[in-house]
Coordinates of C-alpha atoms in Angstrom, one line a residue:
X1 CA -8.4 -28.1 -62.5
X2 CA -9.6 -25.8 -59.7
X3 CA -13.0 -25.0 -58.5
X4 CA -13.8 -21.5 -59.6
X5 CA -16.6 -21.1 -57.1
X6 CA -14.4 -21.6 -54.0
X7 CA -14.2 -17.9 -53.1
X8 CA -17.9 -17.4 -53.6
X9 CA -18.6 -20.4 -51.4
X10 CA -16.2 -19.1 -48.7
X11 CA -17.9 -15.6 -48.8
X12 CA -21.4 -17.1 -48.6
X13 CA -20.3 -19.2 -45.6
X14 CA -19.1 -16.0 -43.8
X15 CA -15.5 -17.4 -43.7
X16 CA -13.7 -14.4 -45.1
X17 CA -13.0 -11.4 -42.8
X18 CA -10.3 -9.6 -44.7
X19 CA -8.8 -10.2 -48.2
X20 CA -5.8 -8.3 -49.5
X21 CA -7.0 -8.1 -53.1
X22 CA -10.3 -10.0 -53.8
X23 CA -10.4 -9.5 -57.5
X24 CA -6.7 -10.4 -58.1
X25 CA -6.9 -13.4 -55.8
X26 CA -10.0 -14.7 -57.6
X27 CA -8.0 -14.6 -60.9
X28 CA -5.0 -16.0 -59.2
X29 CA -6.9 -19.1 -58.0
X30 CA -8.1 -20.1 -61.4
X31 CA -4.9 -22.2 -61.5
X32 CA -3.7 -24.6 -58.7
X33 CA -1.8 -22.6 -56.1
X34 CA 0.0 -23.3 -52.8
X35 CA -1.3 -21.7 -49.6
X36 CA -0.3 -22.0 -46.0
X37 CA -1.6 -21.5 -42.4
X38 CA 0.6 -21.4 -39.3
X39 CA -0.1 -23.0 -36.0
X40 CA 2.1 -22.2 -33.0
X41 CA 2.5 -24.9 -30.4
X42 CA 1.2 -23.2 -27.2
X43 CA -0.2 -26.5 -25.8
X44 CA 0.0 -30.2 -26.4
X45 CA -3.1 -30.2 -28.5
X46 CA -5.1 -28.2 -30.9
X47 CA -8.6 -27.0 -29.8
X48 CA -11.7 -26.2 -31.8
X49 CA -10.6 -22.7 -32.4
X50 CA -7.9 -24.2 -34.7
X51 CA -10.5 -26.2 -36.6
X52 CA -11.8 -23.4 -38.9
X53 CA -8.4 -22.5 -40.4
X54 CA -7.5 -26.2 -40.6
X55 CA -10.7 -26.9 -42.4
X56 CA -10.1 -23.9 -44.6
X57 CA -6.9 -25.6 -45.8
X58 CA -9.0 -28.7 -46.5
X59 CA -11.5 -26.6 -48.5
X60 CA -8.7 -25.2 -50.7
X61 CA -7.3 -28.7 -51.1
X62 CA -10.7 -30.1 -52.3
X63 CA -10.9 -27.2 -54.7
X64 CA -7.6 -28.2 -56.4
X65 CA -5.0 -26.3 -54.4
X66 CA -2.0 -27.4 -52.4
X67 CA -2.2 -26.8 -48.6
X68 CA 0.8 -26.3 -46.4
X69 CA 0.4 -26.4 -42.6
X70 CA 3.2 -24.8 -40.7
X71 CA 3.9 -25.7 -37.1
X72 CA 5.9 -23.0 -35.4
X73 CA 8.7 -24.8 -33.6
X74 CA 10.6 -21.5 -33.7
X75 CA 7.8 -18.9 -33.3
X76 CA 6.4 -21.1 -30.5
X77 CA 9.5 -20.4 -28.5
X78 CA 8.7 -16.7 -28.7
X79 CA 4.9 -16.3 -28.5
X80 CA 2.6 -14.1 -30.6
X81 CA 1.8 -10.9 -28.7
X82 CA -1.2 -10.1 -31.0
X83 CA -4.0 -8.7 -28.7
X84 CA -2.6 -10.4 -25.6
X85 CA -2.9 -8.3 -22.5
X86 CA 0.3 -9.6 -20.9
X87 CA 3.6 -11.1 -21.9
X88 CA 3.5 -14.8 -22.5
X89 CA 5.4 -17.2 -20.3
X90 CA 8.3 -18.8 -22.3
X91 CA 8.2 -22.6 -22.5
X92 CA 11.3 -24.7 -22.7
X93 CA 12.7 -26.0 -26.0
X94 CA 12.0 -29.6 -25.0
X95 CA 8.3 -28.8 -24.1
X96 CA 7.8 -26.9 -27.4
X97 CA 9.4 -29.8 -29.4
X98 CA 7.0 -32.2 -27.8
X99 CA 4.0 -30.0 -28.6
X100 CA 5.2 -29.7 -32.2
X101 CA 5.1 -33.5 -32.6
X102 CA 1.6 -33.7 -31.1
X103 CA 0.2 -30.9 -33.2
X104 CA 1.8 -32.3 -36.3
X105 CA 0.1 -35.7 -35.8
X106 CA -3.3 -34.0 -35.3
X107 CA -2.9 -31.8 -38.4
X108 CA -1.8 -34.7 -40.6
X109 CA -5.0 -36.6 -39.5
X110 CA -7.2 -33.7 -40.5
X111 CA -5.5 -33.0 -43.8
X112 CA -5.4 -36.5 -45.3
X113 CA -3.9 -37.3 -48.7
X114 CA -6.5 -38.2 -51.2
X115 CA -6.4 -39.5 -54.7
X116 CA -6.7 -36.8 -57.3
X117 CA -5.9 -34.0 -54.7
X118 CA -2.6 -32.2 -54.1
X119 CA -0.8 -33.8 -51.2
X120 CA -0.7 -31.6 -48.1
X121 CA 2.7 -30.7 -46.7
X122 CA 3.7 -30.2 -43.1
X123 CA 6.6 -27.8 -42.3
X124 CA 8.3 -26.5 -39.1
X125 CA 9.8 -23.0 -39.2
X126 CA 12.5 -24.2 -36.8
X127 CA 14.1 -25.9 -39.8
X128 CA 15.1 -22.5 -41.3
X129 CA 15.1 -20.2 -38.3
X130 CA 17.3 -22.5 -36.3
X131 CA 20.0 -22.2 -38.9
X132 CA 20.0 -18.4 -39.1
X133 CA 22.3 -16.2 -37.0
X134 CA 21.1 -13.1 -35.2
X135 CA 23.2 -10.9 -37.5
X136 CA 21.8 -12.5 -40.6
X137 CA 18.3 -12.1 -39.3
X138 CA 18.8 -8.4 -38.5
X139 CA 20.5 -7.7 -41.9
X140 CA 18.3 -9.8 -44.1
X141 CA 14.9 -9.5 -42.4
X142 CA 15.0 -6.7 -39.9
X143 CA 16.3 -4.2 -42.4
X144 CA 13.0 -4.3 -44.3
X145 CA 10.8 -3.4 -41.3
X146 CA 9.9 0.1 -40.1
X147 CA 9.7 0.4 -36.3
X148 CA 7.4 3.4 -36.9
X149 CA 4.9 1.1 -38.7
X150 CA 5.3 -1.7 -36.2
X151 CA 4.5 0.7 -33.3
X152 CA 1.4 1.8 -35.1
X153 CA -0.1 -1.7 -35.0
X154 CA -3.1 -1.9 -32.8
X155 CA -1.9 -5.0 -31.0
X156 CA 1.3 -3.3 -30.1
X157 CA -0.3 0.0 -29.2
X158 CA -2.6 -1.7 -26.7
X159 CA 0.4 -3.2 -24.9
X160 CA 2.3 0.1 -24.9
X161 CA -0.7 1.8 -23.4
X162 CA -0.3 -0.4 -20.4
X163 CA 2.9 0.7 -18.7
X164 CA 2.5 -2.1 -16.1
X165 CA 3.0 -4.6 -19.0
X166 CA 4.5 -3.0 -22.1
X167 CA 6.1 -5.4 -24.6
X168 CA 9.5 -7.0 -24.7
X169 CA 11.8 -6.9 -27.7
X170 CA 11.3 -10.6 -27.9
X171 CA 7.5 -10.4 -28.5
X172 CA 7.9 -7.2 -30.5
X173 CA 10.1 -9.1 -33.0
X174 CA 7.5 -11.9 -33.5
X175 CA 6.0 -10.2 -36.5
X176 CA 9.3 -10.3 -38.3
X177 CA 9.6 -14.1 -37.6
X178 CA 6.2 -14.8 -39.0
X179 CA 6.8 -12.6 -42.0
X180 CA 10.0 -14.5 -42.8
X181 CA 7.9 -17.7 -42.9
X182 CA 5.9 -16.4 -45.8
X183 CA 9.0 -15.3 -47.7
X184 CA 10.7 -18.7 -47.1
X185 CA 7.7 -20.7 -48.1
X186 CA 7.3 -18.6 -51.2
X187 CA 10.9 -19.3 -52.2
X188 CA 10.9 -23.0 -51.3
X189 CA 7.4 -24.1 -52.2
X190 CA 5.9 -21.4 -54.3
X191 CA 3.4 -20.4 -51.7
X192 CA 1.4 -17.4 -52.7
X193 CA -1.4 -17.2 -50.1
X194 CA -1.4 -17.1 -46.3
X195 CA -4.6 -17.6 -44.3
X196 CA -5.1 -17.1 -40.6
X197 CA -7.4 -15.7 -37.9
X198 CA -8.4 -12.1 -38.1
X199 CA -6.0 -11.2 -35.3
X200 CA -3.2 -12.2 -37.6
X201 CA -3.9 -9.6 -40.3
X202 CA -0.9 -7.4 -39.3
X203 CA 1.5 -10.4 -39.3
X204 CA 0.1 -11.6 -42.7
X205 CA 0.5 -8.2 -44.4
X206 CA 4.0 -8.0 -43.0
X207 CA 4.8 -11.3 -44.6
X208 CA 3.3 -10.1 -47.9
X209 CA 5.4 -7.0 -47.9
X210 CA 8.6 -8.9 -47.0
X211 CA 8.0 -11.4 -49.8
X212 CA 7.4 -8.6 -52.3
X213 CA 10.7 -6.9 -51.2
X214 CA 12.8 -10.0 -51.2
X215 CA 11.4 -11.9 -54.2
X216 CA 9.5 -9.2 -56.2
X217 CA 6.4 -11.4 -56.1
X218 CA 2.7 -10.6 -55.7
X219 CA 1.3 -12.7 -52.9
X220 CA -2.0 -12.6 -51.0
X221 CA -3.4 -12.7 -47.5
X222 CA -6.8 -13.7 -46.2
X223 CA -8.2 -13.9 -42.7
X224 CA -11.1 -15.7 -41.1
X225 CA -13.5 -14.1 -38.7
X226 CA -13.3 -14.5 -34.9
X227 CA -15.9 -17.2 -34.1
X228 CA -18.3 -15.8 -31.5
X229 CA -21.7 -16.9 -30.2
X230 CA -24.9 -15.0 -30.9
X231 CA -24.5 -13.2 -27.5
X232 CA -21.1 -11.9 -28.6
X233 CA -19.1 -14.1 -26.3
X234 CA -16.0 -16.1 -27.5
X235 CA -16.8 -19.5 -28.8
X236 CA -15.0 -22.7 -28.0
X237 CA -14.6 -22.9 -24.2
X238 CA -16.7 -24.3 -21.4
X239 CA -16.5 -24.0 -17.6
X240 CA -14.0 -26.8 -17.8
X241 CA -11.8 -25.0 -20.2
X242 CA -11.0 -25.4 -23.9
X243 CA -12.6 -28.1 -26.1
X244 CA -9.4 -30.0 -27.2
X245 CA -9.0 -32.2 -30.3
X246 CA -6.9 -34.7 -28.3
X247 CA -9.3 -37.4 -27.0
X248 CA -7.2 -37.8 -23.9
X249 CA -8.0 -34.1 -23.0
X250 CA -11.6 -33.9 -24.2
X251 CA -13.2 -37.3 -24.7
X252 CA -15.1 -37.9 -27.9
X253 CA -18.3 -38.1 -25.9
X254 CA -17.7 -34.7 -24.3
X255 CA -16.7 -33.3 -27.7
X256 CA -20.0 -34.7 -29.1
X257 CA -22.1 -33.3 -26.3
X258 CA -20.5 -29.9 -26.7
X259 CA -21.7 -29.6 -30.3
X260 CA -25.0 -31.2 -29.4
X261 CA -25.6 -28.3 -27.0
X262 CA -25.1 -25.6 -29.6
X263 CA -27.8 -22.9 -29.3
X264 CA -30.4 -22.7 -32.1
X265 CA -29.4 -19.1 -32.9
X266 CA -25.8 -20.3 -33.6
X267 CA -26.1 -23.8 -35.1
X268 CA -26.8 -22.9 -38.8
X269 CA -23.9 -20.4 -38.8
X270 CA -21.6 -23.0 -37.2
X271 CA -22.7 -25.6 -39.8
X272 CA -21.5 -23.2 -42.5
X273 CA -18.2 -22.6 -40.7
X274 CA -17.3 -26.1 -39.6
X275 CA -19.0 -28.6 -41.9
X276 CA -18.6 -29.5 -45.5
X277 CA -22.4 -29.7 -46.1
X278 CA -23.4 -27.8 -49.2
X279 CA -25.0 -24.4 -48.4
X280 CA -28.2 -25.5 -50.1
X281 CA -28.5 -28.5 -47.7
X282 CA -27.9 -26.2 -44.7
X283 CA -30.6 -23.8 -45.9
X284 CA -33.0 -26.8 -46.4
X285 CA -32.2 -28.0 -42.9
X286 CA -32.9 -24.6 -41.4
X287 CA -36.2 -24.4 -43.2
X288 CA -37.1 -27.9 -42.0
X289 CA -36.3 -27.0 -38.4
X290 CA -38.3 -23.8 -38.6
X291 CA -41.4 -25.9 -39.1
X292 CA -40.5 -28.5 -36.5
X293 CA -42.1 -28.7 -33.1
X294 CA -39.6 -29.4 -30.3
X295 CA -35.9 -30.0 -30.6
X296 CA -34.2 -28.9 -33.8
X297 CA -32.3 -31.5 -35.9
X298 CA -29.4 -29.2 -36.8
X299 CA -27.5 -29.6 -33.5
X300 CA -27.5 -33.4 -34.0
X301 CA -26.3 -33.0 -37.6
X302 CA -23.5 -30.6 -36.4
X303 CA -22.4 -33.0 -33.6
X304 CA -22.4 -36.0 -35.9
X305 CA -20.4 -34.1 -38.6
X306 CA -17.7 -32.7 -36.3
X307 CA -17.3 -35.8 -34.1
X308 CA -16.9 -38.1 -37.1
X309 CA -14.5 -35.6 -38.8
X310 CA -12.2 -35.2 -35.7
X311 CA -12.5 -38.6 -34.0
X312 CA -13.8 -41.0 -36.7
X313 CA -17.0 -42.9 -37.3
X314 CA -16.3 -45.5 -34.5
X315 CA -15.9 -42.7 -31.9
X316 CA -19.1 -41.1 -33.1
X317 CA -21.0 -44.4 -32.8
X318 CA -19.6 -44.8 -29.3
X319 CA -20.6 -41.3 -28.3
X320 CA -24.1 -41.8 -29.6
X321 CA -24.3 -45.2 -27.7
X322 CA -23.3 -43.5 -24.4
X323 CA -25.9 -40.8 -25.0
X324 CA -28.6 -43.4 -25.6
X325 CA -27.8 -45.4 -22.5
X326 CA -27.8 -42.3 -20.3
X327 CA -31.0 -41.0 -21.8
X328 CA -32.8 -44.3 -21.4
X329 CA -31.5 -44.9 -17.9
X330 CA -29.7 -48.1 -19.0
X331 CA -26.5 -47.0 -17.3
X332 CA -25.7 -50.5 -16.0
X333 CA -24.9 -51.4 -19.6
X334 CA -22.1 -48.8 -19.8
X335 CA -18.8 -50.6 -20.3
X336 CA -15.4 -49.6 -18.7
X337 CA -14.3 -47.6 -21.7
X338 CA -17.6 -45.7 -21.9
X339 CA -17.4 -44.8 -18.2
X340 CA -13.8 -43.7 -18.7
X341 CA -15.0 -41.3 -21.4
X342 CA -17.6 -39.9 -19.0
X343 CA -14.9 -39.5 -16.4
X344 CA -12.8 -37.6 -18.9
X345 CA -15.1 -34.6 -19.1
X346 CA -18.4 -36.2 -20.2
X347 CA -20.1 -35.8 -16.8
X348 CA -19.5 -33.9 -13.6
X349 CA -17.3 -36.0 -11.4
X350 CA -16.3 -36.2 -7.8
X351 CA -13.5 -38.2 -6.2
X352 CA -14.7 -40.2 -3.1
X353 CA -12.7 -42.0 -0.5
X354 CA -15.4 -44.6 0.2
X355 CA -16.2 -43.4 3.7
X356 CA -19.5 -41.9 4.8
X357 CA -23.1 -42.8 3.9
X358 CA -24.9 -42.1 0.7
X359 CA -26.4 -38.9 2.1
X360 CA -22.9 -37.5 2.6
X361 CA -22.0 -38.5 -0.9
X362 CA -24.9 -36.7 -2.3
X363 CA -23.8 -33.5 -0.5
X364 CA -20.2 -34.0 -1.7
X365 CA -21.4 -34.2 -5.3
X366 CA -23.7 -31.3 -5.1
X367 CA -26.8 -33.4 -5.9
X368 CA -28.1 -32.3 -2.5
X369 CA -27.5 -29.1 -0.7
X370 CA -27.6 -30.7 2.8
X371 CA -27.8 -34.0 4.5
X372 CA -31.5 -33.3 5.3
X373 CA -32.3 -32.7 1.6
X374 CA -30.3 -35.8 0.7
X375 CA -32.3 -37.9 3.1
X376 CA -35.5 -36.5 1.7
X377 CA -34.5 -37.2 -1.9
X378 CA -33.5 -40.8 -1.0
X379 CA -36.9 -41.3 0.8
X380 CA -38.8 -40.0 -2.2
X381 CA -37.0 -42.4 -4.5
X382 CA -35.4 -39.5 -6.5
X383 CA -31.9 -40.9 -6.4
X384 CA -30.7 -43.9 -8.5
X385 CA -27.4 -45.7 -8.1
X386 CA -26.0 -47.3 -11.3
X387 CA -29.5 -47.3 -12.7
X388 CA -31.3 -48.8 -9.7
X389 CA -33.2 -47.1 -6.9
X390 CA -30.7 -46.0 -4.2
X391 CA -31.0 -46.9 -0.6
X392 CA -29.8 -44.7 2.2
X393 CA -26.9 -46.8 3.3
X394 CA -23.2 -46.5 2.4
X395 CA -22.3 -47.8 -1.1
X396 CA -20.9 -51.3 -0.8
X397 CA -18.0 -52.8 -2.7
X398 CA -20.3 -54.4 -5.3
X399 CA -21.7 -51.0 -6.2
X400 CA -18.4 -49.8 -7.7
X401 CA -18.4 -50.6 -11.4
X402 CA -15.1 -52.0 -12.5
X403 CA -13.8 -51.2 -9.0
X404 CA -13.9 -47.4 -9.3
X405 CA -17.0 -45.9 -10.9
X406 CA -20.3 -45.1 -9.2
X407 CA -23.0 -43.4 -11.3
X408 CA -25.6 -41.3 -9.4
X409 CA -28.7 -39.7 -10.9
X410 CA -31.1 -37.3 -9.3
X411 CA -34.5 -37.2 -11.1
X412 CA -34.4 -38.1 -14.7
X413 CA -31.5 -36.2 -16.2
X414 CA -29.1 -35.0 -13.5
X415 CA -26.1 -37.4 -13.5
X416 CA -22.9 -37.4 -11.5
X417 CA -20.0 -39.8 -11.7
X418 CA -18.1 -40.7 -8.6
X419 CA -14.6 -41.9 -8.9
X420 CA -12.7 -44.1 -6.4
X421 CA -9.0 -43.2 -6.3

């Protein structure tokens, strides 16, 4: 039995950018269907930009449909040119295979099998593309594509308009490879719907057309909106780079803090995109926050929901514990694992070779603009070292927590972690 209100909920959340045939798809989804979304391995981890389509698969699964996640072991060797200003650097087969394994593990964790729900399936397009000869590909797939239509695509035209870059035949053929995925998954798994980011619309419609030509079947496509902040800038990156789902690249604490810092004008929209909270609850929270003095509750709810979803309840509890210790100034209670999380992106960090006095260290960390200012801050009692008032001398061996961490604080909130190599 499927949830007939799924599409209405997705529309109300703002999660549908384009839909090939809304009325026909609504009728189609009254019975359990199979849908897929593709993820190319362009790095060793997914980032939060991948979360919305992944969670979309989960939403369909919860509504009674069967999700398929495709990891592009073949397409990842080529690279999608869609709206990229320059040609991608090709990665080695060994590198891509390693990334496929990493992404597959992350996807499996976010699409768990559940009693009463269709089991999610993970596939790799290298399994069918790797067995296909170039002649077979040109005859069986390439024959169905018009170069005229491909040249008219906006993503291709943008590259052709830049004679310093252009587009290689390799990247030009990417759309054919992705289109073949849809046709193969329809034939093997009965897949009738592909979802993806809005930049994938051309590739998705190409797959729909190829599936229709090869299998005389009606299939559907749907895209999700590009996630941006209220100021129009792209969402999902910080000064330190992407927010990764791999805890070794973005610690659970840093992940938690990222969501906790969501601006008020964005947070309710992001709750609709990223959380499974019912829309009525999100509306009630927004109304509650509108009458609240001071800090809104919604960023805390968003941070809790997403950290628990991606990293688990234990990691969320740890992230909240670190936040509480930092906020209260009880930093001496931070254990080695918590300090390691802070070093992995939770706080600004500086490597220090244990030479020079504390004033020099304050300058090196940027907590003071000069040695004179550093001495003034120390004299005024504005600097703490591991939670206690700092003196002006060089840090001694006993100051280094677990042999390699030194936590400085200027004023009440400005923390900096010093690492000893």
